[in-house]
Amino acid sequence: MKYLKIFLALFLIAGNFVTVSLKPQKVTRTAFLLDTYISVTAYGKNAENAVDKAIDRVAEIDGLLSCFNPESEIFRLNENSYLKVSPETFDLISRAVELSKKTDGAFDITVKPIMDLWGFGSENQSTPEEDKLLKKLALVDYKNIILDKKEKSVSFKNKGMKIDLGGIAKGYAADCAAKVLKENGAENAYLDFGGNVVTIGKMPKGLLGIEKSRSFVIGIQDPLKERGEIFEKVTAKGENCAVVTSGSYERYFEENGEKYHHIIDPKTGKQPKNEILSVTVVSDSSETADALSTAFFVSGEEFAKTKKDLFKEVIIYKTSGEIIKITGEK
Ligand code: AMP
Ligand code: MG
């Protein structure tokens, strides 16, 4: 009996060892944060702890940046038109303003009063009346954000101005979560924050029966098909790879047979008229890719071609079905 027990114990240990050596540990956690479903997957022995810490970090960022949470810095800033903020929020707003400059204002976080008027996702979503739209449009201009570096305060030149980090926050958070994963020993990981994908390292061997580790492959949603149906694949290059998509199919409502989506041209307060269904940006920074995918959705492919220094690749899906690929220089 004693020998049988020892044999069984050895068998179980060996069994575990074999499982570990053939199949790397894989941990996935999902959460609803930043107004979207986020999922973090990491591989290896440190995966569990690393993934938990990464999710905690995203929850912390959500607490700072959500413009719907009365406790958040952004909510309080919007209410008071002035706030001393954390260095983290200050730096992100500063970089968002830089990205507005680089995109000639196609990306502009001061679109919030216009977003409120359209009311996407709320009970009051509808096409705004023209005079109301024009009034709110006068409040949209990133140049009227005042950043005091010394005091770490943000204020607005005009009363009624408000900011919305929805076009960059997911990208920023995915970069931060990736950093936390690495700091906690996860060498290979895959993060998906509602269309913002970041990969770290490679898909380890042993996974899905693969014999050698290999690059992650990211599928891009076909804007005209069911969720999960892809029209293109991007192979992740480099230690960190971000693939971010902005699409008109993500958030919209229908009125009198017309679809109205959530990406707004800051110059008109309306959906851009450029026949684009989705824009995907590949970069090593998910934050930059996030802002750029929103900006190029507004300003179109000709503009994107003048900004090749900012990205690795851009893939644009037009309403005609045409797919335009632009190779960047970054
Ligand atoms: P994304 O899905 O990253 O393209 O971001 C869309 C979200 O960003 C919207 O839901 C708005 O919160 C915000 N947004 C819409 N239009 C713009 C714009 N032109 N510039 C910056 N943020 C925008
Ligand atoms: Mg974006």
Short mmCIF file of N, CA and C in Angstrom, two decimals, residues 135-274:
data_model
loop_
_atom_site.label_atom_id
_atom_site.label_comp_id
_atom_site.label_asym_id
_atom_site.label_seq_id
_atom_site.Cartn_x
_atom_site.Cartn_y
_atom_site.Cartn_z
N LYS A 135 -23.82 75.84 -31.57
CA LYS A 135 -23.46 76.43 -30.26
C LYS A 135 -22.37 75.59 -29.58
N LYS A 136 -22.60 74.29 -29.56
CA LYS A 136 -21.64 73.39 -28.89
C LYS A 136 -20.32 73.31 -29.67
N LEU A 137 -20.42 73.42 -30.97
CA LEU A 137 -19.22 73.33 -31.81
C LEU A 137 -18.23 74.46 -31.47
N ALA A 138 -18.76 75.58 -31.05
CA ALA A 138 -17.90 76.73 -30.68
C ALA A 138 -17.03 76.39 -29.46
N LEU A 139 -17.42 75.33 -28.73
CA LEU A 139 -16.64 74.96 -27.53
C LEU A 139 -15.54 73.95 -27.86
N VAL A 140 -15.52 73.47 -29.10
CA VAL A 140 -14.58 72.41 -29.46
C VAL A 140 -13.30 73.00 -30.06
N ASP A 141 -12.22 72.93 -29.32
CA ASP A 141 -10.90 73.32 -29.84
C ASP A 141 -9.84 73.01 -28.79
N TYR A 142 -9.00 72.05 -29.10
CA TYR A 142 -7.96 71.63 -28.14
C TYR A 142 -7.02 72.78 -27.79
N LYS A 143 -6.95 73.81 -28.63
CA LYS A 143 -6.03 74.94 -28.35
C LYS A 143 -6.52 75.73 -27.14
N ASN A 144 -7.77 75.52 -26.74
CA ASN A 144 -8.30 76.24 -25.58
C ASN A 144 -8.20 75.45 -24.27
N ILE A 145 -7.38 74.40 -24.31
CA ILE A 145 -7.06 73.68 -23.06
C ILE A 145 -5.79 74.34 -22.50
N ILE A 146 -5.85 74.77 -21.26
CA ILE A 146 -4.67 75.42 -20.65
C ILE A 146 -4.00 74.44 -19.69
N LEU A 147 -2.74 74.16 -19.97
CA LEU A 147 -2.00 73.20 -19.15
C LEU A 147 -0.93 73.94 -18.36
N ASP A 148 -1.04 73.91 -17.05
CA ASP A 148 -0.03 74.55 -16.21
C ASP A 148 0.88 73.45 -15.65
N LYS A 149 2.09 73.39 -16.22
CA LYS A 149 3.00 72.30 -15.91
C LYS A 149 3.45 72.33 -14.45
N LYS A 150 3.71 73.55 -13.98
CA LYS A 150 4.22 73.72 -12.61
C LYS A 150 3.18 73.28 -11.58
N GLU A 151 1.96 73.78 -11.78
CA GLU A 151 0.88 73.52 -10.82
C GLU A 151 0.20 72.17 -11.07
N LYS A 152 0.50 71.58 -12.22
CA LYS A 152 -0.18 70.36 -12.69
C LYS A 152 -1.69 70.57 -12.69
N SER A 153 -2.08 71.69 -13.29
CA SER A 153 -3.52 71.94 -13.38
C SER A 153 -3.94 72.01 -14.84
N VAL A 154 -5.20 71.69 -15.06
CA VAL A 154 -5.79 71.79 -16.39
C VAL A 154 -6.98 72.73 -16.28
N SER A 155 -7.11 73.65 -17.21
CA SER A 155 -8.30 74.49 -17.21
C SER A 155 -8.74 74.77 -18.64
N PHE A 156 -9.95 75.30 -18.76
CA PHE A 156 -10.51 75.56 -20.10
C PHE A 156 -10.69 77.06 -20.30
N LYS A 157 -10.39 77.51 -21.50
CA LYS A 157 -10.53 78.94 -21.79
C LYS A 157 -12.00 79.36 -21.80
N ASN A 158 -12.87 78.47 -22.28
CA ASN A 158 -14.30 78.84 -22.40
C ASN A 158 -15.18 78.00 -21.49
N LYS A 159 -16.15 78.66 -20.88
CA LYS A 159 -17.09 77.98 -20.00
C LYS A 159 -17.91 76.97 -20.82
N GLY A 160 -18.10 75.79 -20.27
CA GLY A 160 -18.88 74.79 -21.00
C GLY A 160 -18.02 73.80 -21.75
N MET A 161 -16.71 74.11 -21.89
CA MET A 161 -15.83 73.14 -22.54
C MET A 161 -15.72 71.89 -21.67
N LYS A 162 -15.59 70.74 -22.32
CA LYS A 162 -15.43 69.47 -21.60
C LYS A 162 -14.54 68.56 -22.43
N ILE A 163 -13.82 67.65 -21.75
CA ILE A 163 -13.00 66.71 -22.51
C ILE A 163 -13.48 65.27 -22.35
N ASP A 164 -13.14 64.46 -23.34
CA ASP A 164 -13.55 63.06 -23.42
C ASP A 164 -12.34 62.29 -23.93
N LEU A 165 -11.79 61.41 -23.07
CA LEU A 165 -10.58 60.68 -23.48
C LEU A 165 -10.90 59.34 -24.13
N GLY A 166 -12.17 59.15 -24.52
CA GLY A 166 -12.61 57.87 -25.10
C GLY A 166 -11.84 57.45 -26.34
N GLY A 167 -11.22 58.39 -27.03
CA GLY A 167 -10.48 58.05 -28.25
C GLY A 167 -9.04 57.67 -28.00
N ILE A 168 -8.59 57.72 -26.74
CA ILE A 168 -7.17 57.42 -26.44
C ILE A 168 -6.98 56.59 -25.17
N ALA A 169 -7.99 56.61 -24.27
CA ALA A 169 -7.82 55.99 -22.94
C ALA A 169 -7.59 54.48 -23.01
N LYS A 170 -8.29 53.80 -23.90
CA LYS A 170 -8.13 52.33 -23.99
C LYS A 170 -6.70 52.00 -24.44
N GLY A 171 -6.23 52.78 -25.39
CA GLY A 171 -4.87 52.57 -25.90
C GLY A 171 -3.85 52.81 -24.81
N TYR A 172 -4.02 53.91 -24.07
CA TYR A 172 -3.11 54.23 -22.98
C TYR A 172 -3.13 53.11 -21.94
N ALA A 173 -4.34 52.70 -21.56
CA ALA A 173 -4.48 51.67 -20.53
C ALA A 173 -3.85 50.35 -20.97
N ALA A 174 -3.96 50.02 -22.25
CA ALA A 174 -3.38 48.76 -22.74
C ALA A 174 -1.85 48.82 -22.66
N ASP A 175 -1.27 49.98 -22.96
CA ASP A 175 0.19 50.15 -22.81
C ASP A 175 0.59 49.97 -21.34
N CYS A 176 -0.19 50.59 -20.44
CA CYS A 176 0.13 50.50 -19.01
C CYS A 176 0.01 49.06 -18.51
N ALA A 177 -1.06 48.39 -18.94
CA ALA A 177 -1.28 47.00 -18.50
C ALA A 177 -0.14 46.11 -19.01
N ALA A 178 0.32 46.37 -20.24
CA ALA A 178 1.42 45.58 -20.81
C ALA A 178 2.69 45.78 -19.97
N LYS A 179 2.90 47.01 -19.53
CA LYS A 179 4.08 47.32 -18.71
C LYS A 179 4.01 46.55 -17.37
N VAL A 180 2.82 46.55 -16.78
CA VAL A 180 2.64 45.83 -15.50
C VAL A 180 2.88 44.33 -15.69
N LEU A 181 2.39 43.79 -16.80
CA LEU A 181 2.59 42.35 -17.06
C LEU A 181 4.09 42.03 -17.11
N LYS A 182 4.83 42.88 -17.83
CA LYS A 182 6.27 42.64 -17.97
C LYS A 182 6.98 42.77 -16.63
N GLU A 183 6.61 43.81 -15.87
CA GLU A 183 7.25 44.03 -14.56
C GLU A 183 7.00 42.85 -13.63
N ASN A 184 5.91 42.12 -13.88
CA ASN A 184 5.58 40.99 -13.02
C ASN A 184 5.93 39.65 -13.65
N GLY A 185 6.83 39.69 -14.59
CA GLY A 185 7.43 38.46 -15.10
C GLY A 185 6.69 37.76 -16.22
N ALA A 186 5.68 38.41 -16.81
CA ALA A 186 5.00 37.77 -17.96
C ALA A 186 5.74 38.20 -19.24
N GLU A 187 6.38 37.24 -19.88
CA GLU A 187 7.17 37.59 -21.07
C GLU A 187 6.36 37.52 -22.36
N ASN A 188 5.28 36.76 -22.30
CA ASN A 188 4.43 36.61 -23.48
C ASN A 188 2.98 36.87 -23.09
N ALA A 189 2.34 37.78 -23.81
CA ALA A 189 0.97 38.12 -23.42
C ALA A 189 0.20 38.73 -24.58
N TYR A 190 -1.13 38.72 -24.44
CA TYR A 190 -2.03 39.23 -25.47
C TYR A 190 -3.15 39.99 -24.76
N LEU A 191 -3.30 41.26 -25.11
CA LEU A 191 -4.34 42.07 -24.46
C LEU A 191 -5.31 42.59 -25.52
N ASP A 192 -6.60 42.55 -25.21
CA ASP A 192 -7.58 43.10 -26.15
C ASP A 192 -8.55 43.99 -25.37
N PHE A 193 -8.45 45.29 -25.61
CA PHE A 193 -9.31 46.25 -24.92
C PHE A 193 -10.27 46.83 -25.96
N GLY A 194 -11.31 46.11 -26.27
CA GLY A 194 -12.34 46.58 -27.20
C GLY A 194 -11.78 47.10 -28.51
N GLY A 195 -11.03 46.29 -29.20
CA GLY A 195 -10.48 46.71 -30.51
C GLY A 195 -9.07 47.26 -30.42
N ASN A 196 -8.55 47.42 -29.23
CA ASN A 196 -7.14 47.81 -29.03
C ASN A 196 -6.38 46.55 -28.61
N VAL A 197 -5.59 46.00 -29.52
CA VAL A 197 -4.84 44.78 -29.18
C VAL A 197 -3.37 45.13 -28.97
N VAL A 198 -2.80 44.58 -27.90
CA VAL A 198 -1.36 44.72 -27.67
C VAL A 198 -0.81 43.32 -27.44
N THR A 199 0.33 43.02 -28.09
CA THR A 199 0.98 41.74 -27.81
C THR A 199 2.36 42.01 -27.22
N ILE A 200 2.78 41.10 -26.35
CA ILE A 200 4.13 41.15 -25.79
C ILE A 200 4.80 39.83 -26.13
N GLY A 201 5.98 39.88 -26.68
CA GLY A 201 6.73 38.66 -26.98
C GLY A 201 6.05 37.83 -28.05
N LYS A 202 6.04 36.50 -27.82
CA LYS A 202 5.52 35.59 -28.84
C LYS A 202 4.54 34.59 -28.24
N MET A 203 3.86 33.87 -29.13
CA MET A 203 3.02 32.77 -28.69
C MET A 203 3.95 31.62 -28.32
N PRO A 204 3.95 31.19 -27.05
CA PRO A 204 4.94 30.19 -26.65
C PRO A 204 4.71 28.83 -27.31
N LYS A 205 5.79 28.06 -27.43
CA LYS A 205 5.65 26.72 -28.00
C LYS A 205 4.83 25.85 -27.05
N GLY A 206 4.20 24.85 -27.61
CA GLY A 206 3.36 23.97 -26.79
C GLY A 206 1.92 24.40 -26.83
N LEU A 207 1.70 25.65 -27.19
CA LEU A 207 0.34 26.17 -27.23
C LEU A 207 -0.31 25.73 -28.54
N LEU A 208 -1.53 25.26 -28.48
CA LEU A 208 -2.25 24.77 -29.66
C LEU A 208 -1.41 23.78 -30.45
N GLY A 209 -0.51 23.10 -29.73
CA GLY A 209 0.30 22.07 -30.36
C GLY A 209 1.44 22.60 -31.21
N ILE A 210 1.74 23.91 -31.16
CA ILE A 210 2.83 24.42 -32.01
C ILE A 210 4.18 24.03 -31.41
N GLU A 211 5.12 23.70 -32.31
CA GLU A 211 6.39 23.14 -31.84
C GLU A 211 7.43 24.22 -31.58
N LYS A 212 7.27 25.37 -32.24
CA LYS A 212 8.21 26.47 -32.01
C LYS A 212 7.40 27.70 -31.65
N SER A 213 7.95 28.55 -30.78
CA SER A 213 7.21 29.78 -30.47
C SER A 213 7.08 30.58 -31.76
N ARG A 214 5.96 31.29 -31.90
CA ARG A 214 5.80 32.07 -33.12
C ARG A 214 5.04 33.37 -32.85
N SER A 215 5.15 34.30 -33.78
CA SER A 215 4.56 35.62 -33.58
C SER A 215 3.05 35.51 -33.43
N PHE A 216 2.49 36.40 -32.64
CA PHE A 216 1.04 36.48 -32.53
C PHE A 216 0.48 36.99 -33.86
N VAL A 217 -0.71 36.53 -34.19
CA VAL A 217 -1.39 37.03 -35.39
C VAL A 217 -2.72 37.66 -34.94
N ILE A 218 -2.93 38.89 -35.35
CA ILE A 218 -4.13 39.61 -34.90
C ILE A 218 -5.11 39.73 -36.07
N GLY A 219 -6.33 39.24 -35.86
CA GLY A 219 -7.35 39.34 -36.91
C GLY A 219 -8.07 40.68 -36.82
N ILE A 220 -8.38 41.26 -37.97
CA ILE A 220 -9.10 42.55 -37.97
C ILE A 220 -10.54 42.34 -38.41
N GLN A 221 -11.44 42.79 -37.56
CA GLN A 221 -12.88 42.63 -37.78
C GLN A 221 -13.31 43.15 -39.16
N ASP A 222 -14.10 42.36 -39.88
CA ASP A 222 -14.70 42.85 -41.12
C ASP A 222 -15.90 43.72 -40.73
N PRO A 223 -15.86 45.02 -41.09
CA PRO A 223 -16.93 45.92 -40.62
C PRO A 223 -18.31 45.57 -41.17
N LEU A 224 -18.37 44.77 -42.25
CA LEU A 224 -19.66 44.44 -42.86
C LEU A 224 -20.18 43.07 -42.44
N LYS A 225 -19.39 42.35 -41.63
CA LYS A 225 -19.81 40.99 -41.27
C LYS A 225 -20.03 40.85 -39.77
N GLU A 226 -20.47 39.66 -39.37
CA GLU A 226 -20.72 39.37 -37.95
C GLU A 226 -19.47 39.56 -37.13
N ARG A 227 -19.65 39.84 -35.82
CA ARG A 227 -18.51 39.94 -34.90
C ARG A 227 -17.69 38.66 -34.97
N GLY A 228 -16.39 38.83 -35.05
CA GLY A 228 -15.51 37.66 -35.09
C GLY A 228 -15.09 37.29 -36.50
N GLU A 229 -15.80 37.85 -37.51
CA GLU A 229 -15.39 37.55 -38.90
C GLU A 229 -14.37 38.59 -39.34
N ILE A 230 -13.21 38.11 -39.77
CA ILE A 230 -12.12 39.03 -40.05
C ILE A 230 -11.87 39.18 -41.56
N PHE A 231 -11.28 40.31 -41.96
CA PHE A 231 -10.96 40.47 -43.38
C PHE A 231 -9.45 40.52 -43.61
N GLU A 232 -8.69 40.58 -42.51
CA GLU A 232 -7.24 40.77 -42.64
C GLU A 232 -6.55 40.29 -41.37
N LYS A 233 -5.29 39.85 -41.53
CA LYS A 233 -4.51 39.45 -40.35
C LYS A 233 -3.23 40.26 -40.31
N VAL A 234 -2.85 40.65 -39.11
CA VAL A 234 -1.58 41.38 -38.94
C VAL A 234 -0.67 40.52 -38.07
N THR A 235 0.54 40.28 -38.54
CA THR A 235 1.50 39.51 -37.74
C THR A 235 2.30 40.48 -36.88
N ALA A 236 2.27 40.23 -35.57
CA ALA A 236 2.93 41.15 -34.64
C ALA A 236 4.44 41.12 -34.83
N LYS A 237 5.00 42.31 -34.94
CA LYS A 237 6.47 42.42 -35.05
C LYS A 237 6.98 43.16 -33.83
N GLY A 238 8.21 42.81 -33.41
CA GLY A 238 8.82 43.53 -32.29
C GLY A 238 8.36 43.00 -30.95
N GLU A 239 8.99 43.49 -29.90
CA GLU A 239 8.72 43.03 -28.54
C GLU A 239 7.29 43.40 -28.12
N ASN A 240 6.89 44.65 -28.43
CA ASN A 240 5.52 45.11 -28.16
C ASN A 240 4.89 45.49 -29.48
N CYS A 241 3.68 45.02 -29.72
CA CYS A 241 3.02 45.43 -30.97
C CYS A 241 1.58 45.82 -30.66
N ALA A 242 1.18 46.99 -31.15
CA ALA A 242 -0.20 47.45 -30.93
C ALA A 242 -0.93 47.50 -32.25
N VAL A 243 -2.13 46.93 -32.28
CA VAL A 243 -2.98 46.97 -33.47
C VAL A 243 -4.34 47.49 -33.03
N VAL A 244 -4.66 48.70 -33.45
CA VAL A 244 -5.86 49.37 -32.94
C VAL A 244 -6.81 49.72 -34.07
N THR A 245 -8.09 49.38 -33.90
CA THR A 245 -9.08 49.65 -34.94
C THR A 245 -10.18 50.58 -34.44
N SER A 246 -10.49 51.59 -35.24
CA SER A 246 -11.67 52.43 -35.00
C SER A 246 -12.66 52.10 -36.10
N GLY A 247 -13.90 51.82 -35.73
CA GLY A 247 -14.87 51.43 -36.75
C GLY A 247 -16.23 52.03 -36.52
N SER A 248 -16.94 52.28 -37.61
CA SER A 248 -18.28 52.88 -37.49
C SER A 248 -19.27 51.86 -36.96
N TYR A 249 -18.89 50.57 -36.96
CA TYR A 249 -19.78 49.51 -36.48
C TYR A 249 -19.72 49.35 -34.97
N GLU A 250 -18.78 50.06 -34.31
CA GLU A 250 -18.56 49.82 -32.88
C GLU A 250 -19.69 50.37 -32.01
N ARG A 251 -20.08 51.63 -32.29
CA ARG A 251 -21.11 52.27 -31.46
C ARG A 251 -21.92 53.18 -32.37
N TYR A 252 -23.21 52.91 -32.51
CA TYR A 252 -24.03 53.74 -33.41
C TYR A 252 -25.50 53.58 -33.07
N PHE A 253 -26.33 54.47 -33.63
CA PHE A 253 -27.77 54.26 -33.55
C PHE A 253 -28.36 54.53 -34.93
N GLU A 254 -29.59 54.10 -35.12
CA GLU A 254 -30.24 54.29 -36.42
C GLU A 254 -31.43 55.23 -36.26
N GLU A 255 -31.59 56.13 -37.20
CA GLU A 255 -32.73 57.05 -37.19
C GLU A 255 -33.18 57.24 -38.63
N ASN A 256 -34.43 57.08 -38.89
CA ASN A 256 -35.00 57.19 -40.25
C ASN A 256 -34.16 56.45 -41.29
N GLY A 257 -33.75 55.23 -40.93
CA GLY A 257 -33.01 54.38 -41.87
C GLY A 257 -31.55 54.75 -42.05
N GLU A 258 -31.07 55.78 -41.33
CA GLU A 258 -29.65 56.19 -41.42
C GLU A 258 -28.91 55.72 -40.17
N LYS A 259 -27.64 55.36 -40.36
CA LYS A 259 -26.82 54.99 -39.20
C LYS A 259 -25.96 56.17 -38.78
N TYR A 260 -25.90 56.43 -37.49
CA TYR A 260 -25.06 57.52 -36.98
C TYR A 260 -24.08 56.94 -35.96
N HIS A 261 -22.79 56.98 -36.28
CA HIS A 261 -21.79 56.37 -35.38
C HIS A 261 -21.08 57.41 -34.53
N HIS A 262 -20.19 56.91 -33.68
CA HIS A 262 -19.65 57.70 -32.55
C HIS A 262 -18.34 58.43 -32.83
N ILE A 263 -17.86 58.41 -34.07
CA ILE A 263 -16.61 59.14 -34.34
C ILE A 263 -16.97 60.43 -35.09
N ILE A 264 -16.60 61.54 -34.48
CA ILE A 264 -17.10 62.85 -34.90
C ILE A 264 -15.98 63.70 -35.47
N ASP A 265 -16.28 64.38 -36.57
CA ASP A 265 -15.33 65.33 -37.13
C ASP A 265 -15.41 66.61 -36.27
N PRO A 266 -14.32 66.94 -35.56
CA PRO A 266 -14.38 68.11 -34.65
C PRO A 266 -14.65 69.43 -35.38
N LYS A 267 -14.50 69.44 -36.70
CA LYS A 267 -14.74 70.69 -37.45
C LYS A 267 -16.24 70.89 -37.75
N THR A 268 -16.98 69.78 -37.84
CA THR A 268 -18.40 69.88 -38.21
C THR A 268 -19.36 69.43 -37.10
N GLY A 269 -18.83 68.63 -36.15
CA GLY A 269 -19.69 68.08 -35.09
C GLY A 269 -20.52 66.90 -35.59
N LYS A 270 -20.19 66.45 -36.81
CA LYS A 270 -20.96 65.33 -37.39
C LYS A 270 -20.03 64.20 -37.84
N GLN A 271 -20.62 63.10 -38.28
CA GLN A 271 -19.83 61.98 -38.79
C GLN A 271 -19.08 62.45 -40.04
N PRO A 272 -17.79 62.10 -40.15
CA PRO A 272 -17.04 62.53 -41.33
C PRO A 272 -17.62 61.93 -42.62
N LYS A 273 -17.51 62.70 -43.71
CA LYS A 273 -18.06 62.22 -44.99
C LYS A 273 -16.93 61.71 -45.86
N ASN A 274 -16.39 60.57 -45.52
CA ASN A 274 -15.25 60.09 -46.32
C ASN A 274 -15.35 58.61 -46.69
#
